[in-house]
JSON list of C-alpha atoms in Angstrom, two decimals:
[
{"chain": "A", "resi": 9, "resn": "MET", "atom": "CA", "xyz": [7.95, 9.10, 21.73]},
{"chain": "A", "resi": 10, "resn": "ALA", "atom": "CA", "xyz": [4.77, 10.48, 20.23]},
{"chain": "A", "resi": 11, "resn": "LEU", "atom": "CA", "xyz": [3.22, 13.91, 20.58]},
{"chain": "A", "resi": 12, "resn": "ILE", "atom": "CA", "xyz": [-0.54, 14.02, 20.98]},
{"chain": "A", "resi": 13, "resn": "THR", "atom": "CA", "xyz": [-2.32, 17.33, 20.49]},
{"chain": "A", "resi": 14, "resn": "PHE", "atom": "CA", "xyz": [-5.78, 17.33, 22.00]},
{"chain": "A", "resi": 15, "resn": "SER", "atom": "CA", "xyz": [-8.18, 19.83, 20.43]},
{"chain": "A", "resi": 16, "resn": "SER", "atom": "CA", "xyz": [-11.73, 20.81, 21.32]},
{"chain": "A", "resi": 17, "resn": "PRO", "atom": "CA", "xyz": [-13.81, 23.86, 20.46]},
{"chain": "A", "resi": 18, "resn": "GLU", "atom": "CA", "xyz": [-14.52, 24.24, 24.19]},
{"chain": "A", "resi": 19, "resn": "TYR", "atom": "CA", "xyz": [-10.93, 24.10, 25.49]},
{"chain": "A", "resi": 20, "resn": "LYS", "atom": "CA", "xyz": [-7.47, 25.37, 24.64]},
{"chain": "A", "resi": 21, "resn": "ASP", "atom": "CA", "xyz": [-5.38, 22.89, 22.62]},
{"chain": "A", "resi": 22, "resn": "LYS", "atom": "CA", "xyz": [-2.93, 20.88, 24.68]},
{"chain": "A", "resi": 23, "resn": "THR", "atom": "CA", "xyz": [0.03, 18.82, 23.44]},
{"chain": "A", "resi": 24, "resn": "VAL", "atom": "CA", "xyz": [1.45, 16.00, 25.57]},
{"chain": "A", "resi": 25, "resn": "TYR", "atom": "CA", "xyz": [4.16, 13.37, 25.20]},
{"chain": "A", "resi": 26, "resn": "ALA", "atom": "CA", "xyz": [3.15, 9.74, 25.09]},
{"chain": "A", "resi": 27, "resn": "VAL", "atom": "CA", "xyz": [5.34, 6.67, 25.29]},
{"chain": "A", "resi": 28, "resn": "ALA", "atom": "CA", "xyz": [5.01, 4.95, 21.93]},
{"chain": "A", "resi": 29, "resn": "GLY", "atom": "CA", "xyz": [4.35, 1.25, 21.73]},
{"chain": "A", "resi": 30, "resn": "SER", "atom": "CA", "xyz": [2.94, 0.81, 25.21]},
{"chain": "A", "resi": 31, "resn": "HIS", "atom": "CA", "xyz": [0.12, -1.70, 25.26]},
{"chain": "A", "resi": 32, "resn": "THR", "atom": "CA", "xyz": [-1.65, 0.02, 28.13]},
{"chain": "A", "resi": 33, "resn": "GLU", "atom": "CA", "xyz": [-1.57, 3.69, 27.22]},
{"chain": "A", "resi": 34, "resn": "THR", "atom": "CA", "xyz": [-4.83, 4.40, 25.46]},
{"chain": "A", "resi": 35, "resn": "ILE", "atom": "CA", "xyz": [-5.70, 7.89, 24.31]},
{"chain": "A", "resi": 36, "resn": "LEU", "atom": "CA", "xyz": [-8.30, 8.03, 27.09]},
{"chain": "A", "resi": 37, "resn": "LYS", "atom": "CA", "xyz": [-5.78, 7.05, 29.76]},
{"chain": "A", "resi": 38, "resn": "ILE", "atom": "CA", "xyz": [-3.33, 9.70, 28.53]},
{"chain": "A", "resi": 39, "resn": "ALA", "atom": "CA", "xyz": [-6.13, 12.29, 28.43]},
{"chain": "A", "resi": 40, "resn": "LYS", "atom": "CA", "xyz": [-7.20, 11.47, 31.98]},
{"chain": "A", "resi": 41, "resn": "THR", "atom": "CA", "xyz": [-3.59, 11.61, 33.23]},
{"chain": "A", "resi": 42, "resn": "ASN", "atom": "CA", "xyz": [-3.23, 15.08, 31.68]},
{"chain": "A", "resi": 43, "resn": "ARG", "atom": "CA", "xyz": [-6.65, 16.34, 32.79]},
{"chain": "A", "resi": 44, "resn": "ILE", "atom": "CA", "xyz": [-8.05, 16.56, 29.28]},
{"chain": "A", "resi": 45, "resn": "PRO", "atom": "CA", "xyz": [-11.84, 16.27, 29.51]},
{"chain": "A", "resi": 46, "resn": "ILE", "atom": "CA", "xyz": [-12.70, 13.65, 26.88]},
{"chain": "A", "resi": 47, "resn": "SER", "atom": "CA", "xyz": [-16.21, 12.35, 27.54]},
{"chain": "A", "resi": 48, "resn": "PHE", "atom": "CA", "xyz": [-16.52, 8.69, 28.46]},
{"chain": "A", "resi": 49, "resn": "ASP", "atom": "CA", "xyz": [-18.87, 6.34, 30.25]},
{"chain": "A", "resi": 50, "resn": "CYS", "atom": "CA", "xyz": [-17.91, 2.67, 30.16]},
{"chain": "A", "resi": 51, "resn": "GLU", "atom": "CA", "xyz": [-14.13, 2.83, 29.40]},
{"chain": "A", "resi": 52, "resn": "ASP", "atom": "CA", "xyz": [-14.54, -0.58, 27.75]},
{"chain": "A", "resi": 53, "resn": "GLY", "atom": "CA", "xyz": [-15.41, 0.21, 24.13]},
{"chain": "A", "resi": 54, "resn": "GLN", "atom": "CA", "xyz": [-19.11, -0.51, 24.49]},
{"chain": "A", "resi": 55, "resn": "CYS", "atom": "CA", "xyz": [-20.86, 2.88, 24.65]},
{"chain": "A", "resi": 56, "resn": "GLY", "atom": "CA", "xyz": [-19.20, 5.03, 21.97]},
{"chain": "A", "resi": 57, "resn": "ASN", "atom": "CA", "xyz": [-19.23, 8.10, 24.20]},
{"chain": "A", "resi": 58, "resn": "CYS", "atom": "CA", "xyz": [-15.45, 8.59, 23.87]},
{"chain": "A", "resi": 59, "resn": "VAL", "atom": "CA", "xyz": [-15.45, 8.78, 20.06]},
{"chain": "A", "resi": 60, "resn": "ILE", "atom": "CA", "xyz": [-12.58, 10.92, 18.75]},
{"chain": "A", "resi": 61, "resn": "ARG", "atom": "CA", "xyz": [-11.24, 12.01, 15.36]},
{"chain": "A", "resi": 62, "resn": "VAL", "atom": "CA", "xyz": [-7.55, 11.25, 14.88]},
{"chain": "A", "resi": 63, "resn": "THR", "atom": "CA", "xyz": [-5.39, 12.96, 12.26]},
{"chain": "A", "resi": 64, "resn": "PRO", "atom": "CA", "xyz": [-1.71, 12.12, 11.75]},
{"chain": "A", "resi": 65, "resn": "LEU", "atom": "CA", "xyz": [0.65, 15.11, 11.95]},
{"chain": "A", "resi": 66, "resn": "GLY", "atom": "CA", "xyz": [4.10, 15.59, 10.50]},
{"chain": "A", "resi": 67, "resn": "ASP", "atom": "CA", "xyz": [5.93, 14.07, 7.57]},
{"chain": "A", "resi": 68, "resn": "LYS", "atom": "CA", "xyz": [5.92, 10.43, 8.66]},
{"chain": "A", "resi": 69, "resn": "PRO", "atom": "CA", "xyz": [3.83, 8.06, 6.55]},
{"chain": "A", "resi": 70, "resn": "LYS", "atom": "CA", "xyz": [0.47, 7.21, 8.09]},
{"chain": "A", "resi": 71, "resn": "MET", "atom": "CA", "xyz": [0.65, 4.16, 10.30]},
{"chain": "A", "resi": 72, "resn": "GLY", "atom": "CA", "xyz": [-2.14, 1.67, 9.89]},
{"chain": "A", "resi": 73, "resn": "CYS", "atom": "CA", "xyz": [-3.64, 0.78, 13.23]},
{"chain": "A", "resi": 74, "resn": "HIS", "atom": "CA", "xyz": [-6.53, -1.61, 12.92]},
{"chain": "A", "resi": 75, "resn": "LEU", "atom": "CA", "xyz": [-9.76, -1.05, 14.77]},
{"chain": "A", "resi": 76, "resn": "THR", "atom": "CA", "xyz": [-10.59, -3.47, 17.54]},
{"chain": "A", "resi": 77, "resn": "ASP", "atom": "CA", "xyz": [-13.70, -5.59, 17.06]},
{"chain": "A", "resi": 78, "resn": "LYS", "atom": "CA", "xyz": [-15.42, -3.47, 19.71]},
{"chain": "A", "resi": 79, "resn": "GLU", "atom": "CA", "xyz": [-14.54, -0.28, 17.84]},
{"chain": "A", "resi": 80, "resn": "GLN", "atom": "CA", "xyz": [-15.83, -1.64, 14.54]},
{"chain": "A", "resi": 81, "resn": "THR", "atom": "CA", "xyz": [-19.16, -2.58, 16.10]},
{"chain": "A", "resi": 82, "resn": "VAL", "atom": "CA", "xyz": [-19.65, 0.66, 18.04]},
{"chain": "A", "resi": 83, "resn": "LEU", "atom": "CA", "xyz": [-18.47, 2.98, 15.24]},
{"chain": "A", "resi": 84, "resn": "LYS", "atom": "CA", "xyz": [-20.93, 1.29, 12.86]},
{"chain": "A", "resi": 85, "resn": "GLU", "atom": "CA", "xyz": [-23.74, 1.61, 15.44]},
{"chain": "A", "resi": 86, "resn": "ILE", "atom": "CA", "xyz": [-23.16, 5.33, 16.00]},
{"chain": "A", "resi": 87, "resn": "GLY", "atom": "CA", "xyz": [-22.88, 6.03, 12.26]},
{"chain": "A", "resi": 88, "resn": "LYS", "atom": "CA", "xyz": [-19.22, 7.01, 12.06]},
{"chain": "A", "resi": 89, "resn": "LEU", "atom": "CA", "xyz": [-18.18, 4.15, 9.75]},
{"chain": "A", "resi": 90, "resn": "SER", "atom": "CA", "xyz": [-19.92, 1.80, 7.36]},
{"chain": "A", "resi": 91, "resn": "LYS", "atom": "CA", "xyz": [-19.09, -1.87, 6.81]},
{"chain": "A", "resi": 92, "resn": "SER", "atom": "CA", "xyz": [-17.65, -1.05, 3.37]},
{"chain": "A", "resi": 93, "resn": "GLU", "atom": "CA", "xyz": [-15.37, 1.66, 4.85]},
{"chain": "A", "resi": 94, "resn": "ILE", "atom": "CA", "xyz": [-14.09, -0.79, 7.47]},
{"chain": "A", "resi": 95, "resn": "ASP", "atom": "CA", "xyz": [-13.48, -3.45, 4.80]},
{"chain": "A", "resi": 96, "resn": "ARG", "atom": "CA", "xyz": [-11.59, -0.93, 2.63]},
{"chain": "A", "resi": 97, "resn": "MET", "atom": "CA", "xyz": [-9.39, 0.13, 5.59]},
{"chain": "A", "resi": 98, "resn": "ILE", "atom": "CA", "xyz": [-8.47, -3.50, 6.29]},
{"chain": "A", "resi": 99, "resn": "VAL", "atom": "CA", "xyz": [-7.66, -4.33, 2.65]},
{"chain": "A", "resi": 100, "resn": "ASP", "atom": "CA", "xyz": [-5.69, -1.12, 2.02]},
{"chain": "A", "resi": 101, "resn": "ASP", "atom": "CA", "xyz": [-4.11, -1.10, 5.55]},
{"chain": "A", "resi": 102, "resn": "LEU", "atom": "CA", "xyz": [-5.37, 2.42, 6.20]},
{"chain": "A", "resi": 103, "resn": "PRO", "atom": "CA", "xyz": [-6.00, 3.92, 9.63]},
{"chain": "A", "resi": 104, "resn": "SER", "atom": "CA", "xyz": [-9.46, 5.12, 10.54]},
{"chain": "A", "resi": 105, "resn": "GLU", "atom": "CA", "xyz": [-9.94, 8.77, 11.38]},
{"chain": "A", "resi": 106, "resn": "TRP", "atom": "CA", "xyz": [-12.68, 7.75, 13.86]},
{"chain": "A", "resi": 107, "resn": "ARG", "atom": "CA", "xyz": [-11.60, 5.87, 16.96]},
{"chain": "A", "resi": 108, "resn": "LEU", "atom": "CA", "xyz": [-12.71, 5.22, 20.51]},
{"chain": "A", "resi": 109, "resn": "ALA", "atom": "CA", "xyz": [-10.33, 6.91, 22.95]},
{"chain": "A", "resi": 110, "resn": "CYS", "atom": "CA", "xyz": [-10.64, 3.99, 25.37]},
{"chain": "A", "resi": 111, "resn": "GLN", "atom": "CA", "xyz": [-9.47, 1.52, 22.72]},
{"chain": "A", "resi": 112, "resn": "MET", "atom": "CA", "xyz": [-6.84, 3.36, 20.68]},
{"chain": "A", "resi": 113, "resn": "ILE", "atom": "CA", "xyz": [-3.27, 2.57, 21.72]},
{"chain": "A", "resi": 114, "resn": "VAL", "atom": "CA", "xyz": [-0.67, 5.26, 21.07]},
{"chain": "A", "resi": 115, "resn": "ARG", "atom": "CA", "xyz": [1.78, 4.57, 18.24]},
{"chain": "A", "resi": 116, "resn": "ASP", "atom": "CA", "xyz": [5.09, 6.21, 17.35]},
{"chain": "A", "resi": 117, "resn": "GLU", "atom": "CA", "xyz": [3.34, 8.96, 15.43]},
{"chain": "A", "resi": 118, "resn": "ASP", "atom": "CA", "xyz": [2.38, 12.55, 16.21]},
{"chain": "A", "resi": 119, "resn": "VAL", "atom": "CA", "xyz": [-1.38, 12.95, 16.06]},
{"chain": "A", "resi": 120, "resn": "LEU", "atom": "CA", "xyz": [-4.13, 15.50, 16.47]},
{"chain": "A", "resi": 121, "resn": "VAL", "atom": "CA", "xyz": [-7.03, 14.20, 18.58]},
{"chain": "A", "resi": 122, "resn": "GLU", "atom": "CA", "xyz": [-10.28, 16.12, 18.21]},
{"chain": "A", "resi": 123, "resn": "TYR", "atom": "CA", "xyz": [-12.87, 15.47, 20.89]}
]
């Protein structure tokens, strides 16, 4: 089970449990279930409105979680990642700090989600 701490300058931080490894529990779905007001429009990885910054917490090694093709395209378009940064993350198996909440699936790792 993973702990997700949602943090925003406009709201009090909130930590929730998430079932790790589920292929349907995106960060956005968990946020909506727990009434955490992450902005979104399309819920399909096309608009970039639900961009979040994800930081691993705790002593576990960082888990690489590759960006979806949609995320790569949108994060490049909105200026959060460059092509060279994406290529480096793939080669070095590093996670991206920038994700789309509607695309990121929860892993067995405690994370801080800034929105």
